[in-house]
Amino acid sequence: MEEHPIQGLMTTAMENLKDMVEVNTIIGDPVESPDGSMIIPVSKVGFGFAAGGSEFGASSSQGDSEAALPFGGGSGGGVSITPVAFLVVSKNGIKMVHLDQHTHIYEKMLHSAPQVVEKIQQILKETSNKNKQASKKKDEKEEGNESQSHYDI
């Protein structure tokens, strides 16, 4: 069976997108700094692709039913590459330097989450102890009132 024209459009567009988007696009080539550290760029890649076409009906004056119908179509694609961070590998260790401040805030929140949970537990424990002490004082006061009422009778 003969290849449909839209297949050629899609194949060409997909091959060109495949050439643009590769692993080195997301995790870039490392660059060595003068102090010996390696800096590796990290990017976010997004891409889209669309293709479409139409075959036009044969005119009624055409007698050959096997003739190929006229075809019209198109395809397109786009790539978005956004740098998001740099991975710095040095003698002191590995550090991620974010370019997006929101990501940095989320990272700080995750880093401080255990301390926040401990603080909340401490506050709840203190509140519980205060409630127990208040309840104990109230019970003692009520017992004192009951003992006085027994003597009054």
CSV table of N, CA and C in Angstrom, one decimal:
chain,number,residue,atom,x,y,z
A,1,MET,N,0.8,-1.2,0.0
A,1,MET,CA,0.0,0.0,0.0
A,1,MET,C,0.9,1.2,0.0
A,2,GLU,N,0.5,2.2,-0.7
A,2,GLU,CA,1.2,3.5,-0.9
A,2,GLU,C,1.2,4.3,0.4
A,3,GLU,N,2.3,5.0,0.8
A,3,GLU,CA,2.3,5.8,2.0
A,3,GLU,C,1.5,7.0,1.8
A,4,HIS,N,0.7,7.4,2.8
A,4,HIS,CA,-0.2,8.5,2.8
A,4,HIS,C,0.7,9.8,3.0
A,5,PRO,N,0.3,10.9,2.3
A,5,PRO,CA,1.2,12.1,2.4
A,5,PRO,C,1.3,12.6,3.9
A,6,ILE,N,0.3,12.4,4.7
A,6,ILE,CA,0.4,12.9,6.1
A,6,ILE,C,1.5,12.2,6.9
A,7,GLN,N,1.7,10.9,6.5
A,7,GLN,CA,2.8,10.1,7.2
A,7,GLN,C,4.1,10.8,7.0
A,8,GLY,N,4.4,11.3,5.8
A,8,GLY,CA,5.6,12.0,5.5
A,8,GLY,C,5.8,13.2,6.3
A,9,LEU,N,4.7,14.0,6.4
A,9,LEU,CA,4.7,15.2,7.2
A,9,LEU,C,5.0,14.9,8.6
A,10,MET,N,4.4,13.9,9.2
A,10,MET,CA,4.6,13.6,10.6
A,10,MET,C,6.0,13.0,10.8
A,11,THR,N,6.5,12.2,10.0
A,11,THR,CA,7.8,11.6,10.1
A,11,THR,C,8.9,12.7,10.1
A,12,THR,N,8.8,13.7,9.2
A,12,THR,CA,9.7,14.7,9.1
A,12,THR,C,9.7,15.6,10.3
A,13,ALA,N,8.5,16.0,10.8
A,13,ALA,CA,8.5,16.8,12.0
A,13,ALA,C,9.0,16.1,13.2
A,14,MET,N,8.7,14.8,13.4
A,14,MET,CA,9.1,14.1,14.6
A,14,MET,C,10.6,13.9,14.5
A,15,GLU,N,11.2,13.6,13.4
A,15,GLU,CA,12.7,13.5,13.3
A,15,GLU,C,13.4,14.8,13.6
A,16,ASN,N,12.8,15.9,13.2
A,16,ASN,CA,13.5,17.2,13.5
A,16,ASN,C,13.3,17.5,15.0
A,17,LEU,N,12.2,17.2,15.6
A,17,LEU,CA,12.1,17.3,17.1
A,17,LEU,C,13.0,16.4,17.8
A,18,LYS,N,13.2,15.2,17.4
A,18,LYS,CA,14.1,14.2,18.0
A,18,LYS,C,15.5,14.8,18.0
A,19,ASP,N,15.9,15.4,16.9
A,19,ASP,CA,17.2,16.0,16.8
A,19,ASP,C,17.4,17.1,17.8
A,20,MET,N,16.4,17.9,18.1
A,20,MET,CA,16.5,19.0,19.0
A,20,MET,C,16.5,18.6,20.5
A,21,VAL,N,15.7,17.6,20.8
A,21,VAL,CA,15.5,17.2,22.2
A,21,VAL,C,16.3,15.9,22.4
A,22,GLU,N,17.4,16.1,23.2
A,22,GLU,CA,18.2,14.9,23.6
A,22,GLU,C,18.6,15.1,25.0
A,23,VAL,N,19.3,14.1,25.6
A,23,VAL,CA,19.6,14.1,27.0
A,23,VAL,C,20.5,15.3,27.3
A,24,ASN,N,21.4,15.7,26.4
A,24,ASN,CA,22.3,16.8,26.7
A,24,ASN,C,21.6,18.1,26.7
A,25,THR,N,20.3,18.1,26.2
A,25,THR,CA,19.5,19.4,26.3
A,25,THR,C,19.0,19.6,27.7
A,26,ILE,N,18.7,18.5,28.4
A,26,ILE,CA,18.2,18.6,29.8
A,26,ILE,C,19.3,18.7,30.8
A,27,ILE,N,20.2,17.8,30.7
A,27,ILE,CA,21.4,17.8,31.6
A,27,ILE,C,22.5,18.2,30.6
A,28,GLY,N,23.0,19.4,30.7
A,28,GLY,CA,24.0,20.0,29.8
A,28,GLY,C,25.4,19.4,30.0
A,29,ASP,N,26.2,19.7,29.1
A,29,ASP,CA,27.6,19.3,29.2
A,29,ASP,C,28.3,20.0,30.4
A,30,PRO,N,29.1,19.3,31.2
A,30,PRO,CA,29.8,19.9,32.3
A,30,PRO,C,30.8,20.9,31.9
A,31,VAL,N,30.9,22.0,32.7
A,31,VAL,CA,31.9,23.0,32.4
A,31,VAL,C,32.8,23.1,33.7
A,32,GLU,N,34.1,23.1,33.4
A,32,GLU,CA,35.1,23.1,34.6
A,32,GLU,C,35.4,24.5,34.9
A,33,SER,N,35.3,24.9,36.2
A,33,SER,CA,35.7,26.3,36.6
A,33,SER,C,37.1,26.3,37.0
A,34,PRO,N,37.7,27.5,37.1
A,34,PRO,CA,39.1,27.6,37.4
A,34,PRO,C,39.5,27.0,38.7
A,35,ASP,N,38.6,26.9,39.7
A,35,ASP,CA,38.9,26.3,41.0
A,35,ASP,C,38.8,24.8,41.0
A,36,GLY,N,38.5,24.2,39.8
A,36,GLY,CA,38.4,22.7,39.7
A,36,GLY,C,37.0,22.2,39.9
A,37,SER,N,36.0,23.0,40.2
A,37,SER,CA,34.6,22.6,40.3
A,37,SER,C,34.0,22.3,38.9
A,38,MET,N,33.1,21.4,38.9
A,38,MET,CA,32.4,21.1,37.7
A,38,MET,C,31.0,21.7,37.8
A,39,ILE,N,30.6,22.5,36.8
A,39,ILE,CA,29.2,23.1,36.8
A,39,ILE,C,28.4,22.5,35.7
A,40,ILE,N,27.3,21.9,36.0
A,40,ILE,CA,26.5,21.2,35.1
A,40,ILE,C,25.1,21.9,35.0
A,41,PRO,N,24.7,22.4,33.8
A,41,PRO,CA,23.4,23.1,33.7
A,41,PRO,C,22.3,22.1,33.6
A,42,VAL,N,21.2,22.4,34.3
A,42,VAL,CA,20.0,21.6,34.2
A,42,VAL,C,18.8,22.4,33.7
A,43,SER,N,18.2,21.9,32.7
A,43,SER,CA,17.1,22.7,32.0
A,43,SER,C,15.8,21.9,32.0
A,44,LYS,N,14.7,22.6,31.9
A,44,LYS,CA,13.4,22.0,31.7
A,44,LYS,C,13.0,22.1,30.2
A,45,VAL,N,12.6,21.0,29.6
A,45,VAL,CA,12.3,21.0,28.2
A,45,VAL,C,10.9,20.7,28.0
A,46,GLY,N,10.2,21.4,27.2
A,46,GLY,CA,8.8,21.1,26.8
A,46,GLY,C,8.7,21.2,25.3
A,47,PHE,N,7.9,20.3,24.7
A,47,PHE,CA,7.7,20.4,23.3
A,47,PHE,C,6.3,20.0,22.9
A,48,GLY,N,5.9,20.5,21.8
A,48,GLY,CA,4.6,20.2,21.2
A,48,GLY,C,4.7,19.9,19.8
A,49,PHE,N,3.7,19.2,19.3
A,49,PHE,CA,3.6,18.8,17.9
A,49,PHE,C,2.2,18.7,17.4
A,50,ALA,N,2.0,19.1,16.2
A,50,ALA,CA,0.7,19.1,15.6
A,50,ALA,C,0.8,18.8,14.1
A,51,ALA,N,-0.2,18.0,13.6
A,51,ALA,CA,-0.2,17.7,12.2
A,51,ALA,C,-1.7,17.5,11.8
A,52,GLY,N,-1.9,17.9,10.6
A,52,GLY,CA,-3.3,17.7,10.1
A,52,GLY,C,-3.3,17.8,8.6
A,53,GLY,N,-4.4,17.3,8.0
A,53,GLY,CA,-4.5,17.3,6.6
A,53,GLY,C,-5.9,17.0,6.1
A,54,SER,N,-6.1,17.1,4.9
A,54,SER,CA,-7.4,16.8,4.3
A,54,SER,C,-7.3,16.3,2.9
A,55,GLU,N,-8.1,15.3,2.5
A,55,GLU,CA,-8.2,14.9,1.1
A,55,GLU,C,-9.5,15.6,0.5
A,56,PHE,N,-9.3,16.1,-0.6
A,56,PHE,CA,-10.4,16.8,-1.3
A,56,PHE,C,-11.1,15.8,-2.2
A,57,GLY,N,-12.5,15.8,-2.2
A,57,GLY,CA,-13.2,14.9,-3.0
A,57,GLY,C,-13.0,15.1,-4.5
A,58,ALA,N,-13.0,14.0,-5.2
A,58,ALA,CA,-12.9,14.0,-6.7
A,58,ALA,C,-14.1,14.6,-7.3
A,59,SER,N,-13.9,15.4,-8.4
A,59,SER,CA,-15.1,15.9,-9.1
A,59,SER,C,-15.9,14.8,-9.8
A,60,SER,N,-17.2,15.1,-10.0
A,60,SER,CA,-18.0,14.1,-10.7
A,60,SER,C,-17.7,13.9,-12.1
A,61,SER,N,-16.9,14.8,-12.7
A,61,SER,CA,-16.6,14.7,-14.1
A,61,SER,C,-15.4,13.7,-14.3
A,62,GLN,N,-14.7,13.4,-13.2
A,62,GLN,CA,-13.6,12.5,-13.3
A,62,GLN,C,-14.1,11.1,-13.4
A,63,GLY,N,-13.6,10.4,-14.4
A,63,GLY,CA,-14.1,9.0,-14.6
A,63,GLY,C,-13.3,7.9,-13.9
A,64,ASP,N,-12.1,8.2,-13.6
A,64,ASP,CA,-11.2,7.2,-13.0
A,64,ASP,C,-11.4,7.2,-11.4
A,65,SER,N,-12.0,6.2,-10.9
A,65,SER,CA,-12.2,6.1,-9.4
A,65,SER,C,-10.9,5.7,-8.7
A,66,GLU,N,-9.9,5.2,-9.3
A,66,GLU,CA,-8.7,4.8,-8.7
A,66,GLU,C,-7.7,6.0,-8.6
A,67,ALA,N,-8.0,7.1,-9.2
A,67,ALA,CA,-7.1,8.3,-9.2
A,67,ALA,C,-6.9,8.8,-7.7
A,68,ALA,N,-5.7,9.2,-7.4
A,68,ALA,CA,-5.4,9.7,-6.1
A,68,ALA,C,-6.1,11.1,-5.8
A,69,LEU,N,-6.7,11.2,-4.7
A,69,LEU,CA,-7.4,12.4,-4.3
A,69,LEU,C,-6.3,13.5,-4.0
A,70,PRO,N,-6.6,14.8,-4.3
A,70,PRO,CA,-5.7,15.8,-3.9
A,70,PRO,C,-5.6,15.9,-2.4
A,71,PHE,N,-4.5,16.2,-1.9
A,71,PHE,CA,-4.2,16.3,-0.5
A,71,PHE,C,-3.7,17.7,-0.1
A,72,GLY,N,-4.1,18.2,1.0
A,72,GLY,CA,-3.6,19.4,1.6
A,72,GLY,C,-3.3,19.2,3.1
A,73,GLY,N,-2.2,19.6,3.6
A,73,GLY,CA,-1.9,19.4,5.0
A,73,GLY,C,-0.7,20.2,5.5
A,74,GLY,N,-0.5,20.0,6.7
A,74,GLY,CA,0.7,20.7,7.3
A,74,GLY,C,1.0,20.1,8.7
A,75,SER,N,2.2,20.4,9.2
A,75,SER,CA,2.6,20.0,10.5
A,75,SER,C,3.5,21.0,11.1
A,76,GLY,N,3.6,21.0,12.4
A,76,GLY,CA,4.5,21.9,13.0
A,76,GLY,C,4.9,21.5,14.4
A,77,GLY,N,5.9,22.0,15.0
A,77,GLY,CA,6.3,21.7,16.3
A,77,GLY,C,7.0,22.8,17.0
A,78,GLY,N,7.2,22.7,18.2
A,78,GLY,CA,7.9,23.8,18.9
A,78,GLY,C,8.6,23.2,20.2
A,79,VAL,N,9.7,23.8,20.5
A,79,VAL,CA,10.4,23.3,21.7
A,79,VAL,C,10.7,24.5,22.6
A,80,SER,N,10.5,24.3,23.9
A,80,SER,CA,10.8,25.4,24.9
A,80,SER,C,11.9,24.8,25.8
A,81,ILE,N,13.0,25.5,25.9
A,81,ILE,CA,14.1,25.1,26.8
A,81,ILE,C,14.3,26.2,27.9
A,82,THR,N,14.1,25.8,29.1
A,82,THR,CA,14.2,26.8,30.2
A,82,THR,C,15.3,26.3,31.2
A,83,PRO,N,16.4,27.1,31.4
A,83,PRO,CA,17.3,26.7,32.4
A,83,PRO,C,16.7,26.8,33.8
A,84,VAL,N,16.8,25.8,34.7
A,84,VAL,CA,16.2,25.8,36.0
A,84,VAL,C,17.2,25.8,37.1
A,85,ALA,N,18.4,25.2,36.9
A,85,ALA,CA,19.4,25.1,38.0
A,85,ALA,C,20.8,24.7,37.4
A,86,PHE,N,21.7,24.8,38.3
A,86,PHE,CA,23.1,24.4,38.0
A,86,PHE,C,23.5,23.4,39.1
A,87,LEU,N,24.1,22.3,38.8
A,87,LEU,CA,24.6,21.4,39.7
A,87,LEU,C,26.1,21.7,39.8
A,88,VAL,N,26.6,22.0,41.0
A,88,VAL,CA,28.0,22.4,41.2
A,88,VAL,C,28.6,21.2,42.0
A,89,VAL,N,29.6,20.6,41.4
A,89,VAL,CA,30.3,19.5,42.0
A,89,VAL,C,31.7,20.0,42.3
A,90,SER,N,32.0,20.1,43.6
A,90,SER,CA,33.3,20.6,44.0
A,90,SER,C,33.9,19.7,45.1
A,91,LYS,N,35.1,20.1,45.6
A,91,LYS,CA,35.8,19.3,46.6
A,91,LYS,C,34.9,19.2,47.9
A,92,ASN,N,34.1,20.3,48.1
A,92,ASN,CA,33.3,20.4,49.4
A,92,ASN,C,32.0,19.6,49.3
A,93,GLY,N,31.7,19.0,48.1
A,93,GLY,CA,30.5,18.3,47.9
A,93,GLY,C,29.7,18.7,46.7
A,94,ILE,N,28.4,18.3,46.7
A,94,ILE,CA,27.6,18.6,45.5
A,94,ILE,C,26.5,19.6,46.0
A,95,LYS,N,26.3,20.7,45.2
A,95,LYS,CA,25.3,21.7,45.6
A,95,LYS,C,24.4,22.0,44.4
A,96,MET,N,23.1,22.1,44.6
A,96,MET,CA,22.2,22.5,43.5
A,96,MET,C,21.9,24.0,43.7
A,97,VAL,N,22.1,24.8,42.7
A,97,VAL,CA,21.8,26.2,42.7
A,97,VAL,C,20.6,26.4,41.8
A,98,HIS,N,19.5,26.8,42.4
A,98,HIS,CA,18.2,26.9,41.6
A,98,HIS,C,18.2,28.3,41.1
A,99,LEU,N,17.7,28.4,39.8
A,99,LEU,CA,17.4,29.8,39.2
A,99,LEU,C,16.0,30.3,39.5
A,100,ASP,N,15.1,29.3,39.8
A,100,ASP,CA,13.7,29.7,40.0
A,100,ASP,C,13.6,29.9,41.6
A,101,GLN,N,13.3,31.1,42.0
A,101,GLN,CA,13.2,31.4,43.4
A,101,GLN,C,12.1,30.5,44.1
A,102,HIS,N,11.0,30.2,43.4
A,102,HIS,CA,9.9,29.4,44.0
A,102,HIS,C,10.4,28.1,44.4
A,103,THR,N,11.2,27.5,43.5
A,103,THR,CA,11.7,26.1,43.8
A,103,THR,C,12.6,26.2,45.0
A,104,HIS,N,13.4,27.3,45.2
A,104,HIS,CA,14.3,27.4,46.3
A,104,HIS,C,13.4,27.5,47.6
A,105,ILE,N,12.3,28.2,47.5
A,105,ILE,CA,11.4,28.4,48.7
A,105,ILE,C,10.9,27.0,49.1
A,106,TYR,N,10.4,26.2,48.1
A,106,TYR,CA,9.9,24.9,48.4
A,106,TYR,C,11.0,24.0,49.0
A,107,GLU,N,12.2,24.1,48.5
A,107,GLU,CA,13.3,23.3,49.1
A,107,GLU,C,13.5,23.7,50.5
A,108,LYS,N,13.5,25.0,50.8
A,108,LYS,CA,13.7,25.4,52.2
A,108,LYS,C,12.5,24.9,53.1
A,109,MET,N,11.3,25.0,52.6
A,109,MET,CA,10.2,24.5,53.4
A,109,MET,C,10.3,23.0,53.7
A,110,LEU,N,10.7,22.2,52.7
A,110,LEU,CA,10.9,20.8,52.9
A,110,LEU,C,12.1,20.5,53.9
A,111,HIS,N,13.1,21.4,53.8
A,111,HIS,CA,14.2,21.2,54.7
A,111,HIS,C,13.9,21.5,56.2
A,112,SER,N,13.0,22.5,56.4
A,112,SER,CA,12.6,22.9,57.7
A,112,SER,C,11.4,22.2,58.3
A,113,ALA,N,10.8,21.4,57.5
A,113,ALA,CA,9.5,20.7,57.9
A,113,ALA,C,9.7,19.9,59.2
A,114,PRO,N,10.8,19.1,59.3
A,114,PRO,CA,10.9,18.3,60.6
A,114,PRO,C,11.0,19.2,61.8
A,115,GLN,N,11.6,20.4,61.8
A,115,GLN,CA,11.7,21.3,62.9
A,115,GLN,C,10.3,21.9,63.2
A,116,VAL,N,9.6,22.2,62.2
A,116,VAL,CA,8.2,22.7,62.3
A,116,VAL,C,7.3,21.7,63.0
A,117,VAL,N,7.4,20.4,62.6
A,117,VAL,CA,6.6,19.4,63.2
A,117,VAL,C,7.0,19.2,64.7
A,118,GLU,N,8.3,19.2,65.0
A,118,GLU,CA,8.7,19.1,66.4
A,118,GLU,C,8.2,20.3,67.2
A,119,LYS,N,8.2,21.5,66.7
A,119,LYS,CA,7.7,22.6,67.4
A,119,LYS,C,6.2,22.5,67.7
A,120,ILE,N,5.4,22.1,66.7
A,120,ILE,CA,4.0,21.9,66.8
A,120,ILE,C,3.7,20.8,67.9
A,121,GLN,N,4.5,19.7,67.9
A,121,GLN,CA,4.3,18.7,68.9
A,121,GLN,C,4.6,19.2,70.3
A,122,GLN,N,5.6,20.0,70.4
A,122,GLN,CA,6.0,20.6,71.7
A,122,GLN,C,4.9,21.5,72.2
A,123,ILE,N,4.3,22.3,71.3
A,123,ILE,CA,3.2,23.3,71.7
A,123,ILE,C,2.0,22.5,72.1
A,124,LEU,N,1.7,21.4,71.4
A,124,LEU,CA,0.5,20.6,71.7
A,124,LEU,C,0.7,19.9,73.1
A,125,LYS,N,1.9,19.4,73.3
A,125,LYS,CA,2.3,18.8,74.6
A,125,LYS,C,2.1,19.8,75.8
A,126,GLU,N,2.7,21.0,75.6
A,126,GLU,CA,2.5,22.0,76.6
A,126,GLU,C,1.1,22.4,76.9
A,127,THR,N,0.3,22.5,75.8
A,127,THR,CA,-1.1,22.8,76.0
A,127,THR,C,-1.8,21.7,76.7
A,128,SER,N,-1.5,20.5,76.4
A,128,SER,CA,-2.1,19.3,77.0
A,128,SER,C,-1.8,19.3,78.5
A,129,ASN,N,-0.5,19.6,78.8
A,129,ASN,CA,-0.1,19.6,80.2
A,129,ASN,C,-0.8,20.7,81.0
A,130,LYS,N,-1.0,21.9,80.4
A,130,LYS,CA,-1.7,23.0,81.0
A,130,LYS,C,-3.1,22.6,81.3
A,131,ASN,N,-3.7,22.0,80.3
A,131,ASN,CA,-5.1,21.6,80.5
A,131,ASN,C,-5.3,20.5,81.6
A,132,LYS,N,-4.3,19.6,81.7
A,132,LYS,CA,-4.4,18.6,82.7
A,132,LYS,C,-4.2,19.3,84.1
A,133,GLN,N,-3.3,20.2,84.2
A,133,GLN,CA,-3.1,20.9,85.5
A,133,GLN,C,-4.3,21.7,85.9
A,134,ALA,N,-4.9,22.4,84.9
A,134,ALA,CA,-6.1,23.2,85.2
A,134,ALA,C,-7.3,22.3,85.6
A,135,SER,N,-7.4,21.1,85.0
A,135,SER,CA,-8.4,20.1,85.3
A,135,SER,C,-8.2,19.6,86.7
A,136,LYS,N,-6.9,19.3,87.0
A,136,LYS,CA,-6.6,18.8,88.4
A,136,LYS,C,-6.9,19.8,89.4
A,137,LYS,N,-6.6,21.1,89.2
A,137,LYS,CA,-6.9,22.2,90.2
A,137,LYS,C,-8.4,22.3,90.4
A,138,LYS,N,-9.1,22.2,89.3
A,138,LYS,CA,-10.6,22.3,89.3
A,138,LYS,C,-11.2,21.1,90.1
A,139,ASP,N,-10.7,19.9,89.9
A,139,ASP,CA,-11.1,18.7,90.6
A,139,ASP,C,-10.8,18.9,92.1
A,140,GLU,N,-9.6,19.4,92.5
A,140,GLU,CA,-9.2,19.6,93.9
A,140,GLU,C,-10.1,20.6,94.5
A,141,LYS,N,-10.5,21.7,93.8
A,141,LYS,CA,-11.3,22.7,94.3
A,141,LYS,C,-12.7,22.2,94.6
A,142,GLU,N,-13.2,21.4,93.6
A,142,GLU,CA,-14.6,20.8,93.8
A,142,GLU,C,-14.6,19.8,95.0
A,143,GLU,N,-13.5,19.0,95.2
A,143,GLU,CA,-13.4,18.1,96.3
A,143,GLU,C,-13.4,18.9,97.6
A,144,GLY,N,-12.8,20.1,97.6
A,144,GLY,CA,-12.7,20.9,98.8
A,144,GLY,C,-14.1,21.5,99.1
A,145,ASN,N,-14.9,21.8,98.1
A,145,ASN,CA,-16.2,22.3,98.3
A,145,ASN,C,-17.2,21.2,98.8
A,146,GLU,N,-17.0,20.0,98.3
A,146,GLU,CA,-17.8,18.9,98.8
A,146,GLU,C,-17.5,18.6,100.2
A,147,SER,N,-16.3,18.6,100.7
A,147,SER,CA,-16.0,18.3,102.1
A,147,SER,C,-16.5,19.4,103.0
A,148,GLN,N,-16.6,20.6,102.6
A,148,GLN,CA,-17.1,21.7,103.4
A,148,GLN,C,-18.6,21.5,103.5
A,149,SER,N,-19.3,21.1,102.4
A,149,SER,CA,-20.7,21.0,102.4
A,149,SER,C,-21.1,19.8,103.3
A,150,HIS,N,-20.3,18.8,103.5
A,150,HIS,CA,-20.6,17.7,104.4
A,150,HIS,C,-20.6,18.2,105.8
A,151,TYR,N,-19.7,19.1,106.2
A,151,TYR,CA,-19.6,19.6,107.5
A,151,TYR,C,-20.7,20.6,107.8
A,152,ASP,N,-21.2,21.3,106.7
A,152,ASP,CA,-22.3,22.2,106.9
A,152,ASP,C,-23.6,21.6,107.3
A,153,ILE,N,-23.8,20.3,106.9
A,153,ILE,CA,-25.1,19.7,107.1
A,153,ILE,C,-25.3,19.2,108.5
